[in-house]
mmCIF file with all atom_site columns, C-alpha atoms in Angstrom:
data_model
loop_
_atom_site.group_PDB
_atom_site.id
_atom_site.type_symbol
_atom_site.label_atom_id
_atom_site.label_alt_id
_atom_site.label_comp_id
_atom_site.label_asym_id
_atom_site.label_entity_id
_atom_site.label_seq_id
_atom_site.pdbx_PDB_ins_code
_atom_site.Cartn_x
_atom_site.Cartn_y
_atom_site.Cartn_z
_atom_site.occupancy
_atom_site.B_iso_or_equiv
_atom_site.pdbx_formal_charge
_atom_site.auth_seq_id
_atom_site.auth_comp_id
_atom_site.auth_asym_id
_atom_site.auth_atom_id
_atom_site.pdbx_PDB_model_num
ATOM 1   C CA . MET A 1 1   ? -0.045  -0.005 -0.019 1.00 0.00 ? 968  MET A CA 1
ATOM 2   C CA . LYS A 1 2   ? 1.418   3.358  -1.127 1.00 0.00 ? 969  LYS A CA 1
ATOM 3   C CA . ILE A 1 3   ? 1.322   6.091  1.606  1.00 0.00 ? 970  ILE A CA 1
ATOM 4   C CA . ASN A 1 4   ? 0.674   9.556  0.249  1.00 0.00 ? 971  ASN A CA 1
ATOM 5   C CA . CYS A 1 5   ? 2.665   11.761 2.781  1.00 0.00 ? 972  CYS A CA 1
ATOM 6   C CA . THR A 1 6   ? 1.469   15.038 1.179  1.00 0.00 ? 973  THR A CA 1
ATOM 7   C CA . ARG A 1 7   ? -2.184  14.068 1.734  1.00 0.00 ? 974  ARG A CA 1
ATOM 8   C CA . ILE A 1 8   ? -1.509  13.130 5.374  1.00 0.00 ? 975  ILE A CA 1
ATOM 9   C CA . ILE A 1 9   ? 0.155   16.445 6.033  1.00 0.00 ? 976  ILE A CA 1
ATOM 10  C CA . GLN A 1 10  ? -2.756  18.286 4.439  1.00 0.00 ? 977  GLN A CA 1
ATOM 11  C CA . LEU A 1 11  ? -5.316  16.298 6.669  1.00 0.00 ? 978  LEU A CA 1
ATOM 12  C CA . VAL A 1 12  ? -3.300  16.937 9.811  1.00 0.00 ? 979  VAL A CA 1
ATOM 13  C CA . THR A 1 13  ? -2.967  20.623 8.962  1.00 0.00 ? 980  THR A CA 1
ATOM 14  C CA . LEU A 1 14  ? -6.778  20.983 8.488  1.00 0.00 ? 981  LEU A CA 1
ATOM 15  C CA . ALA A 1 15  ? -7.540  19.085 11.733 1.00 0.00 ? 982  ALA A CA 1
ATOM 16  C CA . SER A 1 16  ? -5.135  21.424 13.613 1.00 0.00 ? 983  SER A CA 1
ATOM 17  C CA . ILE A 1 17  ? -6.759  24.533 12.159 1.00 0.00 ? 984  ILE A CA 1
ATOM 18  C CA . GLY A 1 18  ? -10.205 23.249 13.049 1.00 0.00 ? 985  GLY A CA 1
ATOM 19  C CA . LEU A 1 19  ? -9.013  22.375 16.553 1.00 0.00 ? 986  LEU A CA 1
ATOM 20  C CA . PHE A 1 20  ? -7.614  25.886 17.232 1.00 0.00 ? 987  PHE A CA 1
ATOM 21  C CA . ALA A 1 21  ? -10.667 27.573 15.617 1.00 0.00 ? 988  ALA A CA 1
ATOM 22  C CA . GLY A 1 22  ? -13.013 25.574 17.976 1.00 0.00 ? 989  GLY A CA 1
ATOM 23  C CA . CYS A 1 23  ? -11.053 26.701 20.984 1.00 0.00 ? 990  CYS A CA 1
ATOM 24  C CA . GLY A 1 24  ? -11.787 30.377 20.245 1.00 0.00 ? 991  GLY A CA 1
ATOM 25  C CA . ASN A 1 25  ? -9.506  33.299 20.288 1.00 0.00 ? 992  ASN A CA 1
ATOM 26  C CA . ILE A 1 26  ? -6.335  32.634 22.451 1.00 0.00 ? 993  ILE A CA 1
ATOM 27  C CA . ALA A 1 27  ? -6.470  36.229 23.813 1.00 0.00 ? 994  ALA A CA 1
ATOM 28  C CA . THR A 1 28  ? -10.063 35.606 24.935 1.00 0.00 ? 995  THR A CA 1
ATOM 29  C CA . VAL A 1 29  ? -9.215  32.297 26.707 1.00 0.00 ? 996  VAL A CA 1
ATOM 30  C CA . ARG A 1 30  ? -6.156  34.018 28.348 1.00 0.00 ? 997  ARG A CA 1
ATOM 31  C CA . SER A 1 31  ? -8.447  36.847 29.648 1.00 0.00 ? 998  SER A CA 1
ATOM 32  C CA . PHE A 1 32  ? -10.190 34.302 32.052 1.00 0.00 ? 999  PHE A CA 1
ATOM 33  C CA . SER A 1 33  ? -6.817  33.310 33.761 1.00 0.00 ? 1000 SER A CA 1
ATOM 34  C CA . THR A 1 34  ? -5.165  36.752 33.662 1.00 0.00 ? 1001 THR A CA 1
ATOM 35  C CA . PRO A 1 35  ? -5.933  39.234 36.428 1.00 0.00 ? 1002 PRO A CA 1
ATOM 36  C CA . TYR A 1 36  ? -6.789  42.748 35.563 1.00 0.00 ? 1003 TYR A CA 1
ATOM 37  C CA . ALA A 1 37  ? -3.601  44.931 35.997 1.00 0.00 ? 1004 ALA A CA 1
ATOM 38  C CA . GLU A 1 38  ? -4.121  48.071 38.054 1.00 0.00 ? 1005 GLU A CA 1
ATOM 39  C CA . PRO A 1 39  ? -2.430  51.224 36.803 1.00 0.00 ? 1006 PRO A CA 1
ATOM 40  C CA . SER A 1 40  ? 1.180   51.738 38.018 1.00 0.00 ? 1007 SER A CA 1
ATOM 41  C CA . GLY A 1 41  ? 3.259   54.968 38.106 1.00 0.00 ? 1008 GLY A CA 1
ATOM 42  C CA . ALA A 1 42  ? 2.171   58.529 38.543 1.00 0.00 ? 1009 ALA A CA 1
ATOM 43  C CA . GLY A 1 43  ? -1.036  59.193 36.747 1.00 0.00 ? 1010 GLY A CA 1
ATOM 44  C CA . ASP A 1 44  ? -4.620  60.157 37.640 1.00 0.00 ? 1011 ASP A CA 1
ATOM 45  C CA . VAL A 1 45  ? -6.612  57.275 39.174 1.00 0.00 ? 1012 VAL A CA 1
ATOM 46  C CA . ALA A 1 46  ? -10.067 56.501 40.378 1.00 0.00 ? 1013 ALA A CA 1
ATOM 47  C CA . GLN A 1 47  ? -11.275 53.566 42.505 1.00 0.00 ? 1014 GLN A CA 1
ATOM 48  C CA . ILE A 1 48  ? -14.020 51.077 41.709 1.00 0.00 ? 1015 ILE A CA 1
ATOM 49  C CA . ARG A 1 49  ? -15.753 48.491 43.669 1.00 0.00 ? 1016 ARG A CA 1
ATOM 50  C CA . VAL A 1 50  ? -17.040 45.647 41.497 1.00 0.00 ? 1017 VAL A CA 1
ATOM 51  C CA . ILE A 1 51  ? -19.801 43.420 42.796 1.00 0.00 ? 1018 ILE A CA 1
ATOM 52  C CA . THR A 1 52  ? -21.099 40.382 40.903 1.00 0.00 ? 1019 THR A CA 1
ATOM 53  C CA . ASN A 1 53  ? -22.502 36.887 41.072 1.00 0.00 ? 1020 ASN A CA 1
ATOM 54  C CA . GLY A 1 54  ? -20.704 36.084 37.866 1.00 0.00 ? 1021 GLY A CA 1
ATOM 55  C CA . MET A 1 55  ? -17.484 37.322 36.384 1.00 0.00 ? 1022 MET A CA 1
ATOM 56  C CA . VAL A 1 56  ? -16.430 40.853 35.427 1.00 0.00 ? 1023 VAL A CA 1
ATOM 57  C CA . ARG A 1 57  ? -13.355 41.363 33.172 1.00 0.00 ? 1024 ARG A CA 1
ATOM 58  C CA . ALA A 1 58  ? -11.911 44.711 32.202 1.00 0.00 ? 1025 ALA A CA 1
ATOM 59  C CA . VAL A 1 59  ? -10.144 46.311 29.199 1.00 0.00 ? 1026 VAL A CA 1
ATOM 60  C CA . PRO A 1 60  ? -8.349  49.470 30.472 1.00 0.00 ? 1027 PRO A CA 1
ATOM 61  C CA . GLY A 1 61  ? -7.967  52.352 28.058 1.00 0.00 ? 1028 GLY A CA 1
ATOM 62  C CA . GLN A 1 62  ? -10.531 51.133 25.715 1.00 0.00 ? 1029 GLN A CA 1
ATOM 63  C CA . SER A 1 63  ? -14.242 51.844 24.995 1.00 0.00 ? 1030 SER A CA 1
ATOM 64  C CA . CYS A 1 64  ? -14.554 48.551 23.255 1.00 0.00 ? 1031 CYS A CA 1
ATOM 65  C CA . ILE A 1 65  ? -13.529 44.893 24.004 1.00 0.00 ? 1032 ILE A CA 1
ATOM 66  C CA . ASN A 1 66  ? -10.041 43.822 22.914 1.00 0.00 ? 1033 ASN A CA 1
ATOM 67  C CA . TRP A 1 67  ? -8.528  41.093 25.174 1.00 0.00 ? 1034 TRP A CA 1
ATOM 68  C CA . ARG A 1 68  ? -5.171  41.664 23.583 1.00 0.00 ? 1035 ARG A CA 1
ATOM 69  C CA . SER A 1 69  ? -4.919  45.170 25.230 1.00 0.00 ? 1036 SER A CA 1
ATOM 70  C CA . PRO A 1 70  ? -2.334  45.620 27.957 1.00 0.00 ? 1037 PRO A CA 1
ATOM 71  C CA . GLY A 1 71  ? -3.859  45.146 31.484 1.00 0.00 ? 1038 GLY A CA 1
ATOM 72  C CA . ALA A 1 72  ? -6.992  43.358 30.276 1.00 0.00 ? 1039 ALA A CA 1
ATOM 73  C CA . GLY A 1 73  ? -8.244  40.588 32.519 1.00 0.00 ? 1040 GLY A CA 1
ATOM 74  C CA . VAL A 1 74  ? -10.434 39.510 35.367 1.00 0.00 ? 1041 VAL A CA 1
ATOM 75  C CA . MET A 1 75  ? -11.533 42.007 38.073 1.00 0.00 ? 1042 MET A CA 1
ATOM 76  C CA . VAL A 1 76  ? -13.725 39.724 40.118 1.00 0.00 ? 1043 VAL A CA 1
ATOM 77  C CA . ALA A 1 77  ? -15.202 36.271 39.717 1.00 0.00 ? 1044 ALA A CA 1
ATOM 78  C CA . ALA A 1 78  ? -17.853 34.462 41.838 1.00 0.00 ? 1045 ALA A CA 1
ATOM 79  C CA . GLN A 1 79  ? -16.694 31.091 40.525 1.00 0.00 ? 1046 GLN A CA 1
ATOM 80  C CA . LYS A 1 80  ? -13.437 29.333 41.285 1.00 0.00 ? 1047 LYS A CA 1
ATOM 81  C CA . GLY A 1 81  ? -10.980 28.323 38.507 1.00 0.00 ? 1048 GLY A CA 1
ATOM 82  C CA . PHE A 1 82  ? -10.434 31.794 37.173 1.00 0.00 ? 1049 PHE A CA 1
ATOM 83  C CA . ALA A 1 83  ? -7.907  34.611 37.995 1.00 0.00 ? 1050 ALA A CA 1
ATOM 84  C CA . ASN A 1 84  ? -8.565  35.281 41.658 1.00 0.00 ? 1051 ASN A CA 1
ATOM 85  C CA . VAL A 1 85  ? -8.467  39.000 42.429 1.00 0.00 ? 1052 VAL A CA 1
ATOM 86  C CA . ASN A 1 86  ? -11.499 38.932 44.825 1.00 0.00 ? 1053 ASN A CA 1
ATOM 87  C CA . ASN A 1 87  ? -11.645 40.786 48.115 1.00 0.00 ? 1054 ASN A CA 1
ATOM 88  C CA . HIS A 1 88  ? -9.050  43.586 47.396 1.00 0.00 ? 1055 HIS A CA 1
ATOM 89  C CA . ASP A 1 89  ? -9.866  46.275 49.903 1.00 0.00 ? 1056 ASP A CA 1
ATOM 90  C CA . LEU A 1 90  ? -9.059  49.926 49.213 1.00 0.00 ? 1057 LEU A CA 1
ATOM 91  C CA . GLN A 1 91  ? -11.045 51.225 52.197 1.00 0.00 ? 1058 GLN A CA 1
ATOM 92  C CA . MET A 1 92  ? -13.588 52.821 49.792 1.00 0.00 ? 1059 MET A CA 1
ATOM 93  C CA . PRO A 1 93  ? -16.640 54.497 51.322 1.00 0.00 ? 1060 PRO A CA 1
ATOM 94  C CA . LYS A 1 94  ? -19.524 52.072 51.681 1.00 0.00 ? 1061 LYS A CA 1
ATOM 95  C CA . ALA A 1 95  ? -22.508 52.612 49.293 1.00 0.00 ? 1062 ALA A CA 1
ATOM 96  C CA . LEU A 1 96  ? -25.885 52.713 50.707 1.00 0.00 ? 1063 LEU A CA 1
ATOM 97  C CA . SER A 1 97  ? -27.883 51.799 47.609 1.00 0.00 ? 1064 SER A CA 1
ATOM 98  C CA . GLU A 1 98  ? -30.939 49.568 47.874 1.00 0.00 ? 1065 GLU A CA 1
ATOM 99  C CA . THR A 1 99  ? -29.104 46.807 45.762 1.00 0.00 ? 1066 THR A CA 1
ATOM 100 C CA . THR A 1 100 ? -26.078 46.728 47.971 1.00 0.00 ? 1067 THR A CA 1
ATOM 101 C CA . VAL A 1 101 ? -28.219 46.433 51.059 1.00 0.00 ? 1068 VAL A CA 1
ATOM 102 C CA . LEU A 1 102 ? -30.182 43.578 49.632 1.00 0.00 ? 1069 LEU A CA 1
ATOM 103 C CA . ILE A 1 103 ? -27.174 41.566 48.621 1.00 0.00 ? 1070 ILE A CA 1
ATOM 104 C CA . SER A 1 104 ? -24.944 42.416 51.649 1.00 0.00 ? 1071 SER A CA 1
ATOM 105 C CA . GLY A 1 105 ? -25.293 38.995 53.183 1.00 0.00 ? 1072 GLY A CA 1
ATOM 106 C CA . ASP A 1 106 ? -25.335 36.895 49.982 1.00 0.00 ? 1073 ASP A CA 1
ATOM 107 C CA . SER A 1 107 ? -22.384 34.462 50.036 1.00 0.00 ? 1074 SER A CA 1
ATOM 108 C CA . SER A 1 108 ? -22.674 33.841 46.234 1.00 0.00 ? 1075 SER A CA 1
ATOM 109 C CA . ILE A 1 109 ? -21.604 37.587 45.613 1.00 0.00 ? 1076 ILE A CA 1
ATOM 110 C CA . ALA A 1 110 ? -17.908 38.363 44.919 1.00 0.00 ? 1077 ALA A CA 1
ATOM 111 C CA . ARG A 1 111 ? -16.448 41.842 45.505 1.00 0.00 ? 1078 ARG A CA 1
ATOM 112 C CA . SER A 1 112 ? -13.282 43.629 44.827 1.00 0.00 ? 1079 SER A CA 1
ATOM 113 C CA . GLU A 1 113 ? -11.990 47.229 45.082 1.00 0.00 ? 1080 GLU A CA 1
ATOM 114 C CA . LEU A 1 114 ? -9.438  48.231 42.400 1.00 0.00 ? 1081 LEU A CA 1
ATOM 115 C CA . ARG A 1 115 ? -7.684  51.287 40.990 1.00 0.00 ? 1082 ARG A CA 1
ATOM 116 C CA . VAL A 1 116 ? -8.470  52.406 37.458 1.00 0.00 ? 1083 VAL A CA 1
ATOM 117 C CA . SER A 1 117 ? -6.923  54.964 35.202 1.00 0.00 ? 1084 SER A CA 1
ATOM 118 C CA . ALA A 1 118 ? -8.823  58.180 35.320 1.00 0.00 ? 1085 ALA A CA 1
ATOM 119 C CA . ASN A 1 119 ? -9.837  60.465 32.368 1.00 0.00 ? 1086 ASN A CA 1
ATOM 120 C CA . VAL A 1 120 ? -9.705  57.570 29.888 1.00 0.00 ? 1087 VAL A CA 1
ATOM 121 C CA . PRO A 1 121 ? -12.295 54.879 28.985 1.00 0.00 ? 1088 PRO A CA 1
ATOM 122 C CA . ILE A 1 122 ? -12.392 51.498 30.579 1.00 0.00 ? 1089 ILE A CA 1
ATOM 123 C CA . ALA A 1 123 ? -14.612 48.689 29.130 1.00 0.00 ? 1090 ALA A CA 1
ATOM 124 C CA . LEU A 1 124 ? -16.232 46.144 31.519 1.00 0.00 ? 1091 LEU A CA 1
ATOM 125 C CA . ASN A 1 125 ? -17.501 42.755 30.417 1.00 0.00 ? 1092 ASN A CA 1
ATOM 126 C CA . PHE A 1 126 ? -19.992 40.787 32.535 1.00 0.00 ? 1093 PHE A CA 1
ATOM 127 C CA . MET A 1 127 ? -20.728 37.130 32.166 1.00 0.00 ? 1094 MET A CA 1
ATOM 128 C CA . SER A 1 128 ? -23.134 35.345 34.534 1.00 0.00 ? 1095 SER A CA 1
ATOM 129 C CA . GLN A 1 129 ? -23.156 31.734 35.522 1.00 0.00 ? 1096 GLN A CA 1
ATOM 130 C CA . GLY A 1 130 ? -26.419 31.256 33.706 1.00 0.00 ? 1097 GLY A CA 1
ATOM 131 C CA . TYR A 1 131 ? -29.414 29.197 34.597 1.00 0.00 ? 1098 TYR A CA 1
ATOM 132 C CA . ILE A 1 132 ? -31.491 26.454 32.839 1.00 0.00 ? 1099 ILE A CA 1
ATOM 133 C CA . SER A 1 133 ? -35.278 26.732 32.382 1.00 0.00 ? 1100 SER A CA 1
ATOM 134 C CA . GLY A 1 134 ? -36.674 23.652 30.683 1.00 0.00 ? 1101 GLY A CA 1
ATOM 135 C CA . PRO A 1 135 ? -34.677 22.943 27.538 1.00 0.00 ? 1102 PRO A CA 1
ATOM 136 C CA . ASN A 1 136 ? -33.201 26.392 27.402 1.00 0.00 ? 1103 ASN A CA 1
ATOM 137 C CA . ARG A 1 137 ? -30.079 27.855 28.968 1.00 0.00 ? 1104 ARG A CA 1
ATOM 138 C CA . TYR A 1 138 ? -29.870 31.632 29.744 1.00 0.00 ? 1105 TYR A CA 1
ATOM 139 C CA . SER A 1 139 ? -27.083 33.847 30.789 1.00 0.00 ? 1106 SER A CA 1
ATOM 140 C CA . CYS A 1 140 ? -26.341 37.535 31.203 1.00 0.00 ? 1107 CYS A CA 1
ATOM 141 C CA . GLN A 1 141 ? -23.701 38.903 28.740 1.00 0.00 ? 1108 GLN A CA 1
ATOM 142 C CA . LYS A 1 142 ? -23.174 42.629 29.012 1.00 0.00 ? 1109 LYS A CA 1
ATOM 143 C CA . SER A 1 143 ? -20.289 44.978 28.040 1.00 0.00 ? 1110 SER A CA 1
ATOM 144 C CA . LEU A 1 144 ? -20.241 48.593 28.819 1.00 0.00 ? 1111 LEU A CA 1
ATOM 145 C CA . SER A 1 145 ? -17.672 51.387 29.066 1.00 0.00 ? 1112 SER A CA 1
ATOM 146 C CA . PHE A 1 146 ? -17.324 54.654 31.020 1.00 0.00 ? 1113 PHE A CA 1
ATOM 147 C CA . ILE A 1 147 ? -14.685 57.319 31.819 1.00 0.00 ? 1114 ILE A CA 1
ATOM 148 C CA . PRO A 1 148 ? -13.781 57.476 35.492 1.00 0.00 ? 1115 PRO A CA 1
ATOM 149 C CA . LYS A 1 149 ? -13.098 60.950 36.898 1.00 0.00 ? 1116 LYS A CA 1
ATOM 150 C CA . SER A 1 150 ? -9.799  61.490 38.849 1.00 0.00 ? 1117 SER A CA 1
ATOM 151 C CA . GLY A 1 151 ? -10.001 60.889 42.518 1.00 0.00 ? 1118 GLY A CA 1
ATOM 152 C CA . GLU A 1 152 ? -13.638 59.599 42.353 1.00 0.00 ? 1119 GLU A CA 1
ATOM 153 C CA . ASN A 1 153 ? -15.008 56.333 43.846 1.00 0.00 ? 1120 ASN A CA 1
ATOM 154 C CA . TYR A 1 154 ? -17.287 54.172 41.911 1.00 0.00 ? 1121 TYR A CA 1
ATOM 155 C CA . GLU A 1 155 ? -19.396 51.051 42.444 1.00 0.00 ? 1122 GLU A CA 1
ATOM 156 C CA . ALA A 1 156 ? -20.173 48.740 39.613 1.00 0.00 ? 1123 ALA A CA 1
ATOM 157 C CA . ILE A 1 157 ? -22.913 46.095 40.127 1.00 0.00 ? 1124 ILE A CA 1
ATOM 158 C CA . PHE A 1 158 ? -23.374 43.222 37.717 1.00 0.00 ? 1125 PHE A CA 1
ATOM 159 C CA . LEU A 1 159 ? -25.917 40.593 38.808 1.00 0.00 ? 1126 LEU A CA 1
ATOM 160 C CA . GLU A 1 160 ? -28.069 37.870 37.184 1.00 0.00 ? 1127 GLU A CA 1
ATOM 161 C CA . GLN A 1 161 ? -31.380 37.816 39.125 1.00 0.00 ? 1128 GLN A CA 1
ATOM 162 C CA . GLY A 1 162 ? -33.563 35.080 37.732 1.00 0.00 ? 1129 GLY A CA 1
ATOM 163 C CA . SER A 1 163 ? -34.230 36.098 34.117 1.00 0.00 ? 1130 SER A CA 1
ATOM 164 C CA . GLN A 1 164 ? -33.005 39.582 34.663 1.00 0.00 ? 1131 GLN A CA 1
ATOM 165 C CA . CYS A 1 165 ? -29.675 41.056 34.187 1.00 0.00 ? 1132 CYS A CA 1
ATOM 166 C CA . LEU A 1 166 ? -28.658 44.075 36.345 1.00 0.00 ? 1133 LEU A CA 1
ATOM 167 C CA . SER A 1 167 ? -25.736 46.200 35.268 1.00 0.00 ? 1134 SER A CA 1
ATOM 168 C CA . LYS A 1 168 ? -25.036 49.680 36.586 1.00 0.00 ? 1135 LYS A CA 1
ATOM 169 C CA . ILE A 1 169 ? -22.113 51.900 37.703 1.00 0.00 ? 1136 ILE A CA 1
ATOM 170 C CA . ARG A 1 170 ? -22.627 54.670 40.163 1.00 0.00 ? 1137 ARG A CA 1
ATOM 171 C CA . ALA A 1 171 ? -20.366 57.266 41.665 1.00 0.00 ? 1138 ALA A CA 1
ATOM 172 C CA . ILE A 1 172 ? -20.032 57.019 45.399 1.00 0.00 ? 1139 ILE A CA 1
ATOM 173 C CA . SER A 1 173 ? -19.900 60.118 47.614 1.00 0.00 ? 1140 SER A CA 1
ATOM 174 C CA . SER A 1 174 ? -16.895 60.348 49.880 1.00 0.00 ? 1141 SER A CA 1
ATOM 175 C CA . ASN A 1 175 ? -19.360 61.223 52.681 1.00 0.00 ? 1142 ASN A CA 1
ATOM 176 C CA . GLU A 1 176 ? -20.676 57.827 53.669 1.00 0.00 ? 1143 GLU A CA 1
ATOM 177 C CA . ALA A 1 177 ? -24.023 59.307 54.957 1.00 0.00 ? 1144 ALA A CA 1
ATOM 178 C CA . VAL A 1 178 ? -24.892 60.576 51.399 1.00 0.00 ? 1145 VAL A CA 1
ATOM 179 C CA . GLY A 1 179 ? -24.446 57.117 49.831 1.00 0.00 ? 1146 GLY A CA 1
ATOM 180 C CA . VAL A 1 180 ? -24.771 56.500 46.094 1.00 0.00 ? 1147 VAL A CA 1
ATOM 181 C CA . ALA A 1 181 ? -24.807 59.460 43.728 1.00 0.00 ? 1148 ALA A CA 1
ATOM 182 C CA . ASP A 1 182 ? -25.815 59.728 40.177 1.00 0.00 ? 1149 ASP A CA 1
ATOM 183 C CA . VAL A 1 183 ? -25.244 56.885 37.752 1.00 0.00 ? 1150 VAL A CA 1
ATOM 184 C CA . ALA A 1 184 ? -22.044 57.236 35.807 1.00 0.00 ? 1151 ALA A CA 1
ATOM 185 C CA . VAL A 1 185 ? -22.471 57.860 32.046 1.00 0.00 ? 1152 VAL A CA 1
ATOM 186 C CA . THR A 1 186 ? -21.984 54.469 30.365 1.00 0.00 ? 1153 THR A CA 1
ATOM 187 C CA . ASN A 1 187 ? -22.059 53.175 26.882 1.00 0.00 ? 1154 ASN A CA 1
ATOM 188 C CA . ASP A 1 188 ? -22.870 49.711 25.637 1.00 0.00 ? 1155 ASP A CA 1
ATOM 189 C CA . VAL A 1 189 ? -19.777 48.446 23.762 1.00 0.00 ? 1156 VAL A CA 1
ATOM 190 C CA . LYS A 1 190 ? -18.892 45.624 21.297 1.00 0.00 ? 1157 LYS A CA 1
ATOM 191 C CA . PHE A 1 191 ? -15.617 44.120 20.225 1.00 0.00 ? 1158 PHE A CA 1
ATOM 192 C CA . CYS A 1 192 ? -13.120 46.525 18.824 1.00 0.00 ? 1159 CYS A CA 1
ATOM 193 C CA . ASN A 1 193 ? -12.682 44.259 15.787 1.00 0.00 ? 1160 ASN A CA 1
ATOM 194 C CA . ALA A 1 194 ? -15.201 41.825 14.396 1.00 0.00 ? 1161 ALA A CA 1
ATOM 195 C CA . THR A 1 195 ? -12.446 39.059 14.544 1.00 0.00 ? 1162 THR A CA 1
ATOM 196 C CA . ASP A 1 196 ? -11.741 39.497 18.240 1.00 0.00 ? 1163 ASP A CA 1
ATOM 197 C CA . ASN A 1 197 ? -14.334 36.888 19.148 1.00 0.00 ? 1164 ASN A CA 1
ATOM 198 C CA . LEU A 1 198 ? -13.425 34.293 16.583 1.00 0.00 ? 1165 LEU A CA 1
#
């Protein structure tokens, strides 16, 4: 039996391409195991408390999602097996919103307080654990961006509550008694390039 080496190489090459295409974008996969990198050096910064029952990843310096961007990665995750940056504490003022009071004792909620660069956009991506209803599976997928102001404190809440997805970012007053201020101006975002999610 004659072996066609060229044909075997072609088949192996096609199988390899299919395998990698099925795994998704390498940068996207890496963004689950890479922690978000806080800004270093002298520059204007703000602080953000992220609260979720899913996972929130960030892309600093962008108003769109590009997991190849420097510093992109996990801010907080309620599930194990991902980059663990939970429970960072910057001594931010406590927010007094109705939502934070309702979830204050919920052990399925993950939190972290992190520094972000000010006066430039940051894109946040929320993925919930999802739930099953009959033959269907649902999950929250939300991406938004905003521009933090220098020296300000923010609270970002991303929750899946039944069939509802809650996502909001609020500025927090430095006076604890005042509590949560106006909602920060946010924009829904997509991938920077159409190929970033392939």
